[in-house]
PDB file of C-alpha atoms in Angstrom:
ATOM      1  CA  UNK A 204       0.000   0.000   0.000  1.00 38.00           C
ATOM      2  CA  UNK A 205       1.301   3.440  -0.883  1.00 38.00           C
ATOM      3  CA  UNK A 206       1.688   6.092   1.778  1.00 40.00           C
ATOM      4  CA  UNK A 207      -1.216   8.514   2.003  1.00 46.00           C
ATOM      5  CA  UNK A 208       0.831  11.544   0.942  1.00 48.00           C
ATOM      6  CA  UNK A 209       2.202   9.786  -2.170  1.00 78.00           C
ATOM      7  CA  UNK A 210       0.969  11.076  -5.516  1.00 92.00           C
ATOM      8  CA  UNK A 211       1.238   8.169  -7.969  1.00 95.00           C
ATOM      9  CA  UNK A 212       0.149  10.455 -10.823  1.00 97.00           C
ATOM     10  CA  UNK A 213       3.169  12.744 -10.438  1.00 96.00           C
ATOM     11  CA  UNK A 214       5.074  10.551 -12.929  1.00 97.00           C
ATOM     12  CA  UNK A 215       2.728  11.841 -15.664  1.00 98.00           C
ATOM     13  CA  UNK A 216       4.089  15.397 -15.463  1.00 98.00           C
ATOM     14  CA  UNK A 217       6.064  16.106 -18.625  1.00 97.00           C
ATOM     15  CA  UNK A 218       4.562  13.196 -20.558  1.00 97.00           C
ATOM     16  CA  UNK A 219       1.994  13.331 -23.343  1.00 98.00           C
ATOM     17  CA  UNK A 220      -1.428  11.771 -23.541  1.00 98.00           C
ATOM     18  CA  UNK A 221      -0.623   9.234 -26.238  1.00 98.00           C
ATOM     19  CA  UNK A 222      -3.950   7.387 -26.641  1.00 98.00           C
ATOM     20  CA  UNK A 223      -7.598   7.340 -25.628  1.00 98.00           C
ATOM     21  CA  UNK A 224      -9.294   3.939 -25.754  1.00 98.00           C
ATOM     22  CA  UNK A 225     -13.074   3.572 -25.419  1.00 96.00           C
ATOM     23  CA  UNK A 226     -14.035   0.170 -23.979  1.00 95.00           C
ATOM     24  CA  UNK A 227     -17.822  -0.253 -23.751  1.00 92.00           C
ATOM     25  CA  UNK A 228     -18.672   2.000 -20.790  1.00 91.00           C
ATOM     26  CA  UNK A 229     -15.232   3.097 -19.580  1.00 96.00           C
ATOM     27  CA  UNK A 230     -12.163   4.872 -20.957  1.00 97.00           C
ATOM     28  CA  UNK A 231      -8.447   4.140 -20.891  1.00 98.00           C
ATOM     29  CA  UNK A 232      -6.000   7.042 -21.052  1.00 98.00           C
ATOM     30  CA  UNK A 233      -2.419   6.168 -22.025  1.00 98.00           C
ATOM     31  CA  UNK A 234       0.513   8.462 -21.240  1.00 97.00           C
ATOM     32  CA  UNK A 235       3.815   7.468 -22.894  1.00 92.00           C
ATOM     33  CA  UNK A 236       3.797   4.241 -20.838  1.00 92.00           C
ATOM     34  CA  UNK A 237       1.589   4.614 -17.743  1.00 97.00           C
ATOM     35  CA  UNK A 238      -2.149   4.126 -18.135  1.00 98.00           C
ATOM     36  CA  UNK A 239      -5.194   5.433 -16.297  1.00 98.00           C
ATOM     37  CA  UNK A 240      -8.455   3.512 -16.611  1.00 98.00           C
ATOM     38  CA  UNK A 241     -11.483   5.667 -15.809  1.00 98.00           C
ATOM     39  CA  UNK A 242     -14.475   3.578 -14.782  1.00 97.00           C
ATOM     40  CA  UNK A 243     -16.223   6.703 -13.532  1.00 97.00           C
ATOM     41  CA  UNK A 244     -16.673   8.571 -16.779  1.00 95.00           C
ATOM     42  CA  UNK A 245     -14.270  11.510 -17.090  1.00 97.00           C
ATOM     43  CA  UNK A 246     -15.121  15.026 -18.100  1.00 98.00           C
ATOM     44  CA  UNK A 247     -13.022  17.342 -20.238  1.00 98.00           C
ATOM     45  CA  UNK A 248     -12.665  20.980 -19.254  1.00 98.00           C
ATOM     46  CA  UNK A 249     -11.551  23.456 -21.876  1.00 96.00           C
ATOM     47  CA  UNK A 250     -11.111  27.142 -21.167  1.00 87.00           C
ATOM     48  CA  UNK A 251     -14.819  28.019 -21.193  1.00 90.00           C
ATOM     49  CA  UNK A 252     -16.560  24.705 -21.768  1.00 96.00           C
ATOM     50  CA  UNK A 253     -17.066  21.379 -20.010  1.00 97.00           C
ATOM     51  CA  UNK A 254     -17.833  18.140 -21.833  1.00 98.00           C
ATOM     52  CA  UNK A 255     -19.234  15.036 -20.144  1.00 96.00           C
ATOM     53  CA  UNK A 256     -20.009  11.505 -21.258  1.00 94.00           C
ATOM     54  CA  UNK A 257     -22.874  11.382 -23.752  1.00 92.00           C
ATOM     55  CA  UNK A 258     -22.663  15.028 -24.773  1.00 95.00           C
ATOM     56  CA  UNK A 259     -22.313  15.878 -28.467  1.00 92.00           C
ATOM     57  CA  UNK A 260     -18.625  16.148 -29.390  1.00 95.00           C
ATOM     58  CA  UNK A 261     -17.485  14.517 -26.097  1.00 97.00           C
ATOM     59  CA  UNK A 262     -15.478  11.810 -27.824  1.00 96.00           C
ATOM     60  CA  UNK A 263     -13.920  14.281 -30.259  1.00 97.00           C
ATOM     61  CA  UNK A 264     -12.969  16.690 -27.471  1.00 97.00           C
ATOM     62  CA  UNK A 265     -11.482  13.879 -25.365  1.00 98.00           C
ATOM     63  CA  UNK A 266      -9.493  12.564 -28.341  1.00 98.00           C
ATOM     64  CA  UNK A 267      -8.322  16.117 -29.116  1.00 97.00           C
ATOM     65  CA  UNK A 268      -6.331  15.915 -25.859  1.00 98.00           C
ATOM     66  CA  UNK A 269      -4.055  13.291 -27.473  1.00 98.00           C
ATOM     67  CA  UNK A 270      -0.563  14.693 -27.899  1.00 98.00           C
ATOM     68  CA  UNK A 271      -0.947  17.335 -25.202  1.00 98.00           C
ATOM     69  CA  UNK A 272       1.740  17.726 -22.535  1.00 98.00           C
ATOM     70  CA  UNK A 273       0.779  17.046 -18.894  1.00 98.00           C
ATOM     71  CA  UNK A 274       1.534  20.054 -16.685  1.00 98.00           C
ATOM     72  CA  UNK A 275       0.065  18.696 -13.448  1.00 98.00           C
ATOM     73  CA  UNK A 276      -1.573  15.465 -12.280  1.00 98.00           C
ATOM     74  CA  UNK A 277      -3.036  14.981  -8.817  1.00 97.00           C
ATOM     75  CA  UNK A 278      -5.815  13.582  -6.676  1.00 97.00           C
ATOM     76  CA  UNK A 279      -8.033  15.395  -4.208  1.00 96.00           C
ATOM     77  CA  UNK A 280      -9.088  12.502  -1.977  1.00 93.00           C
ATOM     78  CA  UNK A 281     -12.808  11.886  -2.038  1.00 94.00           C
ATOM     79  CA  UNK A 282     -13.250  14.558  -4.721  1.00 97.00           C
ATOM     80  CA  UNK A 283     -11.427  13.980  -8.012  1.00 98.00           C
ATOM     81  CA  UNK A 284      -8.460  12.909 -10.073  1.00 98.00           C
ATOM     82  CA  UNK A 285      -7.271  15.717 -12.323  1.00 98.00           C
ATOM     83  CA  UNK A 286      -4.872  15.722 -15.262  1.00 98.00           C
ATOM     84  CA  UNK A 287      -4.035  19.291 -16.313  1.00 98.00           C
ATOM     85  CA  UNK A 288      -2.408  19.989 -19.663  1.00 98.00           C
ATOM     86  CA  UNK A 289      -0.007  22.756 -20.629  1.00 98.00           C
ATOM     87  CA  UNK A 290      -2.687  24.508 -22.739  1.00 97.00           C
ATOM     88  CA  UNK A 291      -5.013  24.913 -19.723  1.00 97.00           C
ATOM     89  CA  UNK A 292      -7.397  22.061 -20.562  1.00 98.00           C
ATOM     90  CA  UNK A 293      -7.920  19.159 -18.165  1.00 98.00           C
ATOM     91  CA  UNK A 294      -9.440  15.715 -17.772  1.00 98.00           C
ATOM     92  CA  UNK A 295     -11.182  15.057 -14.463  1.00 98.00           C
ATOM     93  CA  UNK A 296     -12.474  11.819 -12.941  1.00 98.00           C
ATOM     94  CA  UNK A 297     -14.843  12.206 -10.009  1.00 98.00           C
ATOM     95  CA  UNK A 298     -14.039  10.336  -6.791  1.00 98.00           C
ATOM     96  CA  UNK A 299     -17.234  11.401  -5.064  1.00 97.00           C
ATOM     97  CA  UNK A 300     -19.117   8.333  -3.816  1.00 95.00           C
ATOM     98  CA  UNK A 301     -22.337   9.360  -5.585  1.00 95.00           C
ATOM     99  CA  UNK A 302     -20.527   9.300  -8.963  1.00 95.00           C
ATOM    100  CA  UNK A 303     -19.094   5.773  -8.643  1.00 95.00           C
ATOM    101  CA  UNK A 304     -20.599   3.357 -11.158  1.00 92.00           C
ATOM    102  CA  UNK A 305     -18.780   0.312  -9.753  1.00 94.00           C
ATOM    103  CA  UNK A 306     -16.697  -0.578  -6.704  1.00 95.00           C
ATOM    104  CA  UNK A 307     -13.790   1.424  -8.155  1.00 96.00           C
ATOM    105  CA  UNK A 308     -13.587   4.792  -9.932  1.00 97.00           C
ATOM    106  CA  UNK A 309     -10.184   4.417 -11.592  1.00 98.00           C
ATOM    107  CA  UNK A 310      -6.974   2.348 -11.841  1.00 97.00           C
ATOM    108  CA  UNK A 311      -3.489   3.692 -12.489  1.00 98.00           C
ATOM    109  CA  UNK A 312      -0.915   1.338 -14.026  1.00 97.00           C
ATOM    110  CA  UNK A 313       2.763   2.247 -14.116  1.00 96.00           C
ATOM    111  CA  UNK A 314       4.767  -1.008 -14.259  1.00 93.00           C
ATOM    112  CA  UNK A 315       6.754  -2.224 -12.443  1.00 93.00           C
ATOM    113  CA  UNK A 316       5.000  -0.283  -9.659  1.00 92.00           C
ATOM    114  CA  UNK A 317       1.831  -1.737  -8.149  1.00 93.00           C
ATOM    115  CA  UNK A 318      -1.513  -0.715  -9.635  1.00 95.00           C
ATOM    116  CA  UNK A 319      -3.098   2.160  -7.719  1.00 96.00           C
ATOM    117  CA  UNK A 320      -6.874   1.924  -7.313  1.00 97.00           C
ATOM    118  CA  UNK A 321      -9.374   4.577  -6.221  1.00 96.00           C
TER     119      UNK A 321
END
């Protein structure tokens, strides 16, 4: 188990979102090696707009994040996982209990480190 003050997502800083994979009702985000599986459906925040699952253009906007450089990546316990990009856009996964669709909201894989689960 990782220590509570450890930020497993910190390794994403300086990497690029390299792929977005839609798998039935969840999304996998790949970052030059590490991967984040979002079971709770992520939202995309642009400068003045927010896109959520099922909205027109959601998939296009999410895929438009491919190639962008990660500026910051962190978790606010019980609130959200947030990946912020250099251009000011972000991808957010809710960690609020009412937004969970399964027993887990997200998994972070960064071999050879253990998988981190929220």
